[in-house]
Short mmCIF file of C-alpha atoms in Angstrom, two decimals:
data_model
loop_
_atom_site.label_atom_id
_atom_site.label_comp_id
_atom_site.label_asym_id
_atom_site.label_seq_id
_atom_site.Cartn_x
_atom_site.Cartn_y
_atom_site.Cartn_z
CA UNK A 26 30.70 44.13 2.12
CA UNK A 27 27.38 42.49 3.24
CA UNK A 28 28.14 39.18 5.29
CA UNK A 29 25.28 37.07 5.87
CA UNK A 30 25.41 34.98 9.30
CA UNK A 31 23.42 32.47 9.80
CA UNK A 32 21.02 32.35 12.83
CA UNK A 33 20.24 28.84 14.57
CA UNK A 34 16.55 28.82 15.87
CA UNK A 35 15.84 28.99 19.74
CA UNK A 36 13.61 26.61 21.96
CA UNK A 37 11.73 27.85 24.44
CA UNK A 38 11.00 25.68 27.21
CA UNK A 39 7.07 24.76 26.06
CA UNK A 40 8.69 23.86 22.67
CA UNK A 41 10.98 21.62 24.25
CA UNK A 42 7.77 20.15 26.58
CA UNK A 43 6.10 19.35 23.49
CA UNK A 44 8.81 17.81 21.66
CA UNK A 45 8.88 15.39 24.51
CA UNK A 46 5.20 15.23 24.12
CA UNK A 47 5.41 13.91 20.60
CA UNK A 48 8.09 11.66 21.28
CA UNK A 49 6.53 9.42 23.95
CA UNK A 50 3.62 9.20 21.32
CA UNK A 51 5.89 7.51 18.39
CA UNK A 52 6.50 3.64 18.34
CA UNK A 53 9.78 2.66 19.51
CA UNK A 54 12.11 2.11 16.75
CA UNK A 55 12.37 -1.01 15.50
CA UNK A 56 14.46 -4.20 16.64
CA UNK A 57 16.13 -5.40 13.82
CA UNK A 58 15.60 -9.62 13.95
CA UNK A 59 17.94 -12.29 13.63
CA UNK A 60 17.97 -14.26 10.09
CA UNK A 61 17.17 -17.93 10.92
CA UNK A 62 20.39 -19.39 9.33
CA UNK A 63 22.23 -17.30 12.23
CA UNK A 64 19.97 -18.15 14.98
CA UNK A 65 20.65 -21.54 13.83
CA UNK A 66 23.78 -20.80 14.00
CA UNK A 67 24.05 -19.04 17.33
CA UNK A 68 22.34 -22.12 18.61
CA UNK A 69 24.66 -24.64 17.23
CA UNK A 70 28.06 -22.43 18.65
CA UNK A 71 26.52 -22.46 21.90
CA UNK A 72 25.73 -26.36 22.20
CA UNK A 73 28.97 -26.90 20.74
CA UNK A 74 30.85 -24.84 23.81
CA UNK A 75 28.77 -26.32 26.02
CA UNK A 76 29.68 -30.08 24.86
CA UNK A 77 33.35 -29.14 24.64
CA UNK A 78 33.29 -28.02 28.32
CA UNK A 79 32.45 -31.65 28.82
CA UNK A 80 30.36 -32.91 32.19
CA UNK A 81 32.87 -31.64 34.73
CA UNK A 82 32.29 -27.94 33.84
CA UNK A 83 28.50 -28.53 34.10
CA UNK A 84 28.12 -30.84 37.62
CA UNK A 85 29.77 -29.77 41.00
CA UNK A 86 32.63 -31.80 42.13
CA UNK A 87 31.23 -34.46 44.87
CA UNK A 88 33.53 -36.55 47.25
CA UNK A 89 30.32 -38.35 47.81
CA UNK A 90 30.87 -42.45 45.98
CA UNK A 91 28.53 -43.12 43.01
CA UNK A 92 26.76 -46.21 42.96
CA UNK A 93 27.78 -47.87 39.07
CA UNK A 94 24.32 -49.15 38.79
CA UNK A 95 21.89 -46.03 37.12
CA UNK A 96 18.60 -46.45 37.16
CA UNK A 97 16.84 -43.81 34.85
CA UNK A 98 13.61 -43.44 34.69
CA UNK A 99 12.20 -41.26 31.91
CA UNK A 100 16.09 -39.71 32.14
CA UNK A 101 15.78 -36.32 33.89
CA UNK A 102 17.57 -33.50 32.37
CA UNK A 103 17.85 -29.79 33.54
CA UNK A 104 16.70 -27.43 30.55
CA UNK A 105 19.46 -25.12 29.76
CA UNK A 106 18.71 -21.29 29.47
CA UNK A 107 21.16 -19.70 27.36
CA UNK A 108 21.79 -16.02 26.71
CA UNK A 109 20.99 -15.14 22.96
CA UNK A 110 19.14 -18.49 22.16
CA UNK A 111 15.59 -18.22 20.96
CA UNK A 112 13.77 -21.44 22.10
CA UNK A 113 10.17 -22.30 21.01
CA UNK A 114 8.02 -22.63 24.66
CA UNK A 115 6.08 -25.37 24.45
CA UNK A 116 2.27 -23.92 24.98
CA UNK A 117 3.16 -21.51 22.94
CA UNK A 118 1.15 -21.66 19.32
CA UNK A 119 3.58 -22.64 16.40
CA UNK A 120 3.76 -20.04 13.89
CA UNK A 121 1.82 -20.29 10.77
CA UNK A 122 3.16 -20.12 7.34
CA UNK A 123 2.82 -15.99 7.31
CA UNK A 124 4.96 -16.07 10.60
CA UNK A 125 1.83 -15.03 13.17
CA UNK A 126 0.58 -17.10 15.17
CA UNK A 127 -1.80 -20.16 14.08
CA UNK A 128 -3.04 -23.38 15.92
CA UNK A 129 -2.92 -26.27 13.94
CA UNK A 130 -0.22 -24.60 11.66
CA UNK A 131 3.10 -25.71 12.63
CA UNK A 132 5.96 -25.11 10.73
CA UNK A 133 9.87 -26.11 10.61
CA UNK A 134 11.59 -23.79 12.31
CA UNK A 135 9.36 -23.97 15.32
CA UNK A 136 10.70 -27.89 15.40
CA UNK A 137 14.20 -26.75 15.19
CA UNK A 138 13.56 -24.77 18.23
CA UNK A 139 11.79 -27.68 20.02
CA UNK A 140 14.59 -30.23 18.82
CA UNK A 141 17.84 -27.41 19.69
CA UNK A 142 16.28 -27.41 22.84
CA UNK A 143 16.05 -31.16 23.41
CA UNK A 144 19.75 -31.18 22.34
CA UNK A 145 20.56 -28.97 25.39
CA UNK A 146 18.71 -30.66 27.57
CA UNK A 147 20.30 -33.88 26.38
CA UNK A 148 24.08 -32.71 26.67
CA UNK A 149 23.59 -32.16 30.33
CA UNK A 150 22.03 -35.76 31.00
CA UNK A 151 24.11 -38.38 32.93
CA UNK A 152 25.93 -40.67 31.06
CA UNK A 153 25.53 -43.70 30.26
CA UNK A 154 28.11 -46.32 32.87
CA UNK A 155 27.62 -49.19 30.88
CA UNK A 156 30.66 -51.48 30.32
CA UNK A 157 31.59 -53.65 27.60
CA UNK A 158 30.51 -57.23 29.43
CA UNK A 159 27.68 -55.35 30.88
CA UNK A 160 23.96 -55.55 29.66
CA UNK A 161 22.34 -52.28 28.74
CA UNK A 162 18.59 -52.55 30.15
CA UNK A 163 15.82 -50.74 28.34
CA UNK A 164 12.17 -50.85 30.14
CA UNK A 165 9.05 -49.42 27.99
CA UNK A 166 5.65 -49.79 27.22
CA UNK A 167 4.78 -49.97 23.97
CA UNK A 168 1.72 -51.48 21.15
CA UNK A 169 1.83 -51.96 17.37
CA UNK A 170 -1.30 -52.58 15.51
CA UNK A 171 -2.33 -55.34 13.48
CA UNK A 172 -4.79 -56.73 10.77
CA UNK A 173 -6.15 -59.69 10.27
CA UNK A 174 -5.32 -62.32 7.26
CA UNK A 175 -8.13 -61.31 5.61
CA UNK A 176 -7.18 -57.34 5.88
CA UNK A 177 -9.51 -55.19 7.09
CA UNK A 178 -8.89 -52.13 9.62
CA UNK A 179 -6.09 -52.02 12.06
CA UNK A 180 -5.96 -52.76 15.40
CA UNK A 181 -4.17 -51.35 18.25
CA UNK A 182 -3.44 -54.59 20.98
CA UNK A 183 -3.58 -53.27 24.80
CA UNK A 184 -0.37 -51.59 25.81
CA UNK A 185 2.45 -54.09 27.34
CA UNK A 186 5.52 -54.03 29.43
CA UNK A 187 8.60 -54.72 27.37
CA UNK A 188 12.15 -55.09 28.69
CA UNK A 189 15.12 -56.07 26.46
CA UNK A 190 19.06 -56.65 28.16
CA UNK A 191 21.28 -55.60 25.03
CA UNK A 192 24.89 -56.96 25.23
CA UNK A 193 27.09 -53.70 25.44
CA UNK A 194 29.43 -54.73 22.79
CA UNK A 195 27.32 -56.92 20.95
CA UNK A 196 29.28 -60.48 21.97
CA UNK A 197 27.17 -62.23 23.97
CA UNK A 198 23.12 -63.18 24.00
CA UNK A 199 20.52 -60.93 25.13
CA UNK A 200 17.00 -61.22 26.38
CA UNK A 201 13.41 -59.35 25.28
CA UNK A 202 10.72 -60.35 27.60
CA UNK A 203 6.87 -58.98 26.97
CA UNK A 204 4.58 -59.06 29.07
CA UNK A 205 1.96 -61.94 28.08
CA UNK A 206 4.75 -63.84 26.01
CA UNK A 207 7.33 -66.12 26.54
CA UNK A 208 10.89 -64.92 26.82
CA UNK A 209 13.08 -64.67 23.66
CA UNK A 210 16.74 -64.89 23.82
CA UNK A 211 18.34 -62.95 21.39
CA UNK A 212 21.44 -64.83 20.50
CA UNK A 213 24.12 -62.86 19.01
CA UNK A 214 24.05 -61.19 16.71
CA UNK A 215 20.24 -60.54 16.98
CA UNK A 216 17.78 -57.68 17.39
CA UNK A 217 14.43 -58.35 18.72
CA UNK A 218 11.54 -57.11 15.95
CA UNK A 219 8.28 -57.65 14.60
CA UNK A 220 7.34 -59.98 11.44
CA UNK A 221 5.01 -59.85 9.28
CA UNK A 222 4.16 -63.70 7.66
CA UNK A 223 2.11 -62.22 4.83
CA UNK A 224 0.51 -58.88 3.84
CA UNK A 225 -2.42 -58.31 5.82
CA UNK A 226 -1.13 -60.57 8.99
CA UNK A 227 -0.52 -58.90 12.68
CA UNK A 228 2.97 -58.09 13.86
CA UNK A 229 4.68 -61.24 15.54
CA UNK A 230 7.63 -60.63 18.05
CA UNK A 231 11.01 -62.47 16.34
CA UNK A 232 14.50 -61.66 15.65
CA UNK A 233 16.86 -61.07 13.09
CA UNK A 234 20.01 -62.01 12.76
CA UNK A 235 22.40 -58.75 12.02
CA UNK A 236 25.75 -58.30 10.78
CA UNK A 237 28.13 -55.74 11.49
CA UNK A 238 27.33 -52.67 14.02
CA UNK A 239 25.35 -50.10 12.15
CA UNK A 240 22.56 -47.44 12.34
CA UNK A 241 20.07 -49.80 11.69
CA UNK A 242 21.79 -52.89 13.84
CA UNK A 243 23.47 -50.83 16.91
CA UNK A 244 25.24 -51.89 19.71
CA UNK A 245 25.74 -49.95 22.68
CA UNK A 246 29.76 -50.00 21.63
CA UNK A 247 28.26 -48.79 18.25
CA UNK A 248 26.27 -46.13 19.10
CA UNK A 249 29.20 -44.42 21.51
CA UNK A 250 31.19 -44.04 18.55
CA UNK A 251 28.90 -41.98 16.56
CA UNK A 252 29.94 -39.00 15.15
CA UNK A 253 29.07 -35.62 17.85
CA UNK A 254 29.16 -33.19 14.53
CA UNK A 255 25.06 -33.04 13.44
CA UNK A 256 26.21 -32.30 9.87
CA UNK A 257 28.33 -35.40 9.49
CA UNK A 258 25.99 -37.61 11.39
CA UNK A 259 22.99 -37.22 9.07
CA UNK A 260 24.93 -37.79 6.32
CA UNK A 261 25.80 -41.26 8.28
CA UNK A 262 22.26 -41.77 8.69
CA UNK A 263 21.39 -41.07 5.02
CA UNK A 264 23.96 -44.13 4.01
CA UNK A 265 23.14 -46.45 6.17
CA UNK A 266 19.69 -46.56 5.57
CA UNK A 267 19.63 -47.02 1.73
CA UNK A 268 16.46 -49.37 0.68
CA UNK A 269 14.95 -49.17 3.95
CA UNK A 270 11.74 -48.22 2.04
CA UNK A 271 9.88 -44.63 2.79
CA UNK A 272 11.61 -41.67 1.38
CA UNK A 273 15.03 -40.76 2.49
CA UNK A 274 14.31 -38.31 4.62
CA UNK A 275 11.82 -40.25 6.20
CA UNK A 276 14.05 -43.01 6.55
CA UNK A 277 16.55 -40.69 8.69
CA UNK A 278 14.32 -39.74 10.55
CA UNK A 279 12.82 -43.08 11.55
CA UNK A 280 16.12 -44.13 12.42
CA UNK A 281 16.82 -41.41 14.53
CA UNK A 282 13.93 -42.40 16.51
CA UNK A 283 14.92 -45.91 16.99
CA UNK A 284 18.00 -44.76 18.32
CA UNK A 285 16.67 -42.65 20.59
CA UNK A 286 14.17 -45.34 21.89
CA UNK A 287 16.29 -48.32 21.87
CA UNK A 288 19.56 -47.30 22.70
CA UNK A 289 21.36 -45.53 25.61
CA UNK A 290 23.84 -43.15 23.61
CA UNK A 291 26.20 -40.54 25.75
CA UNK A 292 25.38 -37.50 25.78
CA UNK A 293 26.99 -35.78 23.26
CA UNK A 294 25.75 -38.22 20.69
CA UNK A 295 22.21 -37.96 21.79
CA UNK A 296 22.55 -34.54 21.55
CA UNK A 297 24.03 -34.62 18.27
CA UNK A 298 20.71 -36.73 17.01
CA UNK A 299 18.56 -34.02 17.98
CA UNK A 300 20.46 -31.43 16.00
CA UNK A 301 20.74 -33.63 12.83
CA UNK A 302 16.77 -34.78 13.52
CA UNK A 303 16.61 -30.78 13.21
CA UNK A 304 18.31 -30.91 9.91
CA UNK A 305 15.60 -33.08 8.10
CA UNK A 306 12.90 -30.81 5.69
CA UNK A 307 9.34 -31.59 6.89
CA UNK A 308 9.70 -31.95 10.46
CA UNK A 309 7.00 -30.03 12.34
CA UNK A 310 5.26 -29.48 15.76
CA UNK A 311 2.53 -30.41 17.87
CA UNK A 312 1.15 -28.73 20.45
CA UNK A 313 -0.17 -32.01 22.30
CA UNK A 314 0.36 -35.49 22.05
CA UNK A 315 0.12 -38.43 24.96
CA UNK A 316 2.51 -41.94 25.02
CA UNK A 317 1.80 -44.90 25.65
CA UNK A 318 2.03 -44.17 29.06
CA UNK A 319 -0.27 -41.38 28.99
CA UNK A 320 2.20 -38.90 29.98
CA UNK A 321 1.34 -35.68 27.57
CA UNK A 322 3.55 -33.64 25.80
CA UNK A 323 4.80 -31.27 23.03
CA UNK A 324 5.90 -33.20 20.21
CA UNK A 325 8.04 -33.06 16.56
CA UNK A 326 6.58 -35.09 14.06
CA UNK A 327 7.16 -35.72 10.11
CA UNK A 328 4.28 -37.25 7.60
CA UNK A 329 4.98 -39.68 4.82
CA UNK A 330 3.09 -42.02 2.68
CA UNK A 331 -0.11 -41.44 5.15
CA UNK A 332 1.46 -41.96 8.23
CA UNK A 333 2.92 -39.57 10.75
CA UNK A 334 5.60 -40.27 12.75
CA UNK A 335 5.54 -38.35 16.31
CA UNK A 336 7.77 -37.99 19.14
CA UNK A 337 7.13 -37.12 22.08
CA UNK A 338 9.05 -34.89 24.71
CA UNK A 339 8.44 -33.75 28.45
CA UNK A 340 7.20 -30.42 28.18
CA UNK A 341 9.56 -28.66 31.47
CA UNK A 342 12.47 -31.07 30.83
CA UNK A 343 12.51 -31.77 27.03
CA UNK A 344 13.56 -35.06 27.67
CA UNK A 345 12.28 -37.92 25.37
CA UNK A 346 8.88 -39.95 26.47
CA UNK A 347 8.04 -42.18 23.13
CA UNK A 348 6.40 -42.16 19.95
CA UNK A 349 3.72 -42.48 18.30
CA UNK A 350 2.28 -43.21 14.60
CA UNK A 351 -1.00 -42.32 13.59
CA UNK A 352 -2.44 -42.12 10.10
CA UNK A 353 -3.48 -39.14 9.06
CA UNK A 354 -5.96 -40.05 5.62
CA UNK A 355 -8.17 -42.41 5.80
CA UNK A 356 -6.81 -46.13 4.16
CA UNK A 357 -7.57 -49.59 3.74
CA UNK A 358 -5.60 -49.79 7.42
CA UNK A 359 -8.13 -47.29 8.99
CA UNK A 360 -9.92 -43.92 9.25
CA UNK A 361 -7.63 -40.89 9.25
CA UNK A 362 -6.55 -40.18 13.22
CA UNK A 363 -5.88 -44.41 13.26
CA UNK A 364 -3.60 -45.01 16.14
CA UNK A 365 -1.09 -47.41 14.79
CA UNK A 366 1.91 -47.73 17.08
CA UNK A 367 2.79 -45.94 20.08
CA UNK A 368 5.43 -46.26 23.10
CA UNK A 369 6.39 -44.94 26.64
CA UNK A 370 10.41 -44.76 27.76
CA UNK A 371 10.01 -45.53 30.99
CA UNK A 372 14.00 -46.68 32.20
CA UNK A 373 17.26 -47.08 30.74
CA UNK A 374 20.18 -48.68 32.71
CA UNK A 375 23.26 -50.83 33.16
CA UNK A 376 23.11 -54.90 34.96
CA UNK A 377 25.80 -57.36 34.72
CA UNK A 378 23.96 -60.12 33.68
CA UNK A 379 20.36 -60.43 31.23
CA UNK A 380 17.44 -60.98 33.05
CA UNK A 381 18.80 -58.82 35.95
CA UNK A 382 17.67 -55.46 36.45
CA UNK A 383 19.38 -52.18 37.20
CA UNK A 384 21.28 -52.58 40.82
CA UNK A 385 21.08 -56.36 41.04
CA UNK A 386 17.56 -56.52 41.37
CA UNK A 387 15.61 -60.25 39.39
CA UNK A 388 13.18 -59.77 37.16
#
């Protein structure tokens, strides 16, 4: 009986140099990516684990005394690096919509990036030592345009120095003093703003008189309670701005801003902002934008009803510098690029008394 074996070829050396040959010439395979919804996710797990650690687990112990007075200015916060994370550099150019790189082109996820990053930056951040009797002391610099009675174009009024003393838990009278205006005591409850006495008519500082703690009307109290879960806080944010005007999602996100401005929220909760300001549709980056300090930056921004809302963050630290609003078509208010508001953070702290600064200091 025939049997039939079967052979198995033989290389000889020079086949084997060639095969090697051939192989250094073929791409590498490829690397599959990770789907945004688990990046985002990735990102999330990791903030989360890094909040739940709480400030102990990220600070060495010190024996040395801390002085209960913080001053802040522009908060410094170390950026965290985290294994696994994708975050968005900041000179980097924001991806276009066809995923390659395009100036002037920035899309969503590359503000989820910016804004996950922020939240990382924030969660490490000191917090805030502000008691219940205490004052919580906000220093800017900030301008809000203006049109005459008879309308016309906007314009932008020189920068000022503003400083407001906020009671902690909302019980007892604060202070806003501007720089070129007499001092307004904000009697509680009462949030400094700006009126308008008919259409047309420039901003006028006043105050309003508030009810209950709220998104829109927070205390410092207020604002420590917020919920740490982005998911749940947006939601929050949704409800309690119902009839502010603008579109809901612009509403959110204005608020958010505010919040971040002209409060001093712990860390967690700041953090938590960030990641629900991530959550928004339509929020976007820019490569550039300046404060009203003149500090530049890398900024998120969202567009609605002409205007663009934009805020601002330190490019190395990703902590928060101000915002800005510009209009971006041309309107009875002004040509497109119109500079209508902008502000600088420049401290946050806790004083015992309104009027007083940060570590005893008069103002």
């Amino acid at each position: 009986m025939n049997t039939t074996r079967k052979t198995h070829p033989t290389h000889s050396p020079s086949d084997e140099r060639l095969r090697g040959e051939l192989t250094e010439l073929l791409p590498p395979p490829p690397v599959p990516e990770i789907e945004p919804e688990r990046e985002q996710a990735l990102r999330y797990a990791v903030l989360r684990d890094a909040l739940a650690a709480g400030p102990a687990a990220r600070r060495p112990r010190s024996s040395r005394a801390v002085p209960r007075f913080t001053w802040i200015a522009a908060p410094a916060a170390a950026c965290a690096l985290v294994a696994g994370v994708v975050v968005l550099a900041p000179a980097e150019a924001p991806a276009g919509p066809s995923g390659r790189s395009s100036a002037g082109q920035p899309t969503a996820s590359d503000a989820g990036r910016l804004l996950s990053r922020a939240a990382l930056a924030a969660a490490s951040a000191p917090a805030p030592d502000a008691r219940p009797q205490d004052f919580v002391y906000i220093r800017s610099l900030a301008a809000h345009a203006g049109r005459s009675a008879a309308g016309g174009v906007a314009t932008l009024p020189p920068v000022r120095q503003r400083e407001v003393w906020l009671s902690a838990d909302g019980s007892r009278a604060g202070l806003l003093r501007e720089a070129g205006s007499a001092d307004s005591v904000l009697s509680p409850p009462s949030l400094p703003v700006y009126e308008l006495d008919h259409p047309g008519a420039s901003p006028r500082p006043s105050t309003l008189e508030a009810g209950a703690a709220s998104v829109t009307n927070p205390t410092h109290a207020y604002v420590a309670t917020l919920p740490t879960d982005p998911e749940v806080l947006l939601k929050l944010i949704r409800e309690e701005t119902r009839g502010d005007g603008a579109d809901a999602d612009q509403r959110a996100f204005r608020a958010i801003g505010t919040l971040l401005a002209e409060t001093w929220a712990p860390p967690k909760v700041t953090s938590a902002l960030y990641e629900a300001a991530a959550r928004i549709p339509g929020v976007s980056v820019l490569p550039s934008a300046k404060d009203a300090a003149g500090r530049e930056g890398v900024a998120v921004a969202r567009t609605a009803d002409g205007e663009q809302t934009q805020w601002i963050f330190d490019r190395a630290t990703s902590v928060f510098l101000g915002e800005r609003t510009v209009l971006v078509e041309t309107t009875a208010a002004g040509k497109k690029g119109t500079v209508l508001g902008l502000s600088a953070v420049l401290a946050k702290g806790a004083a015992e008394r309104a009027g007083e600064r940060p570590g005893g200091s008069g103002a």
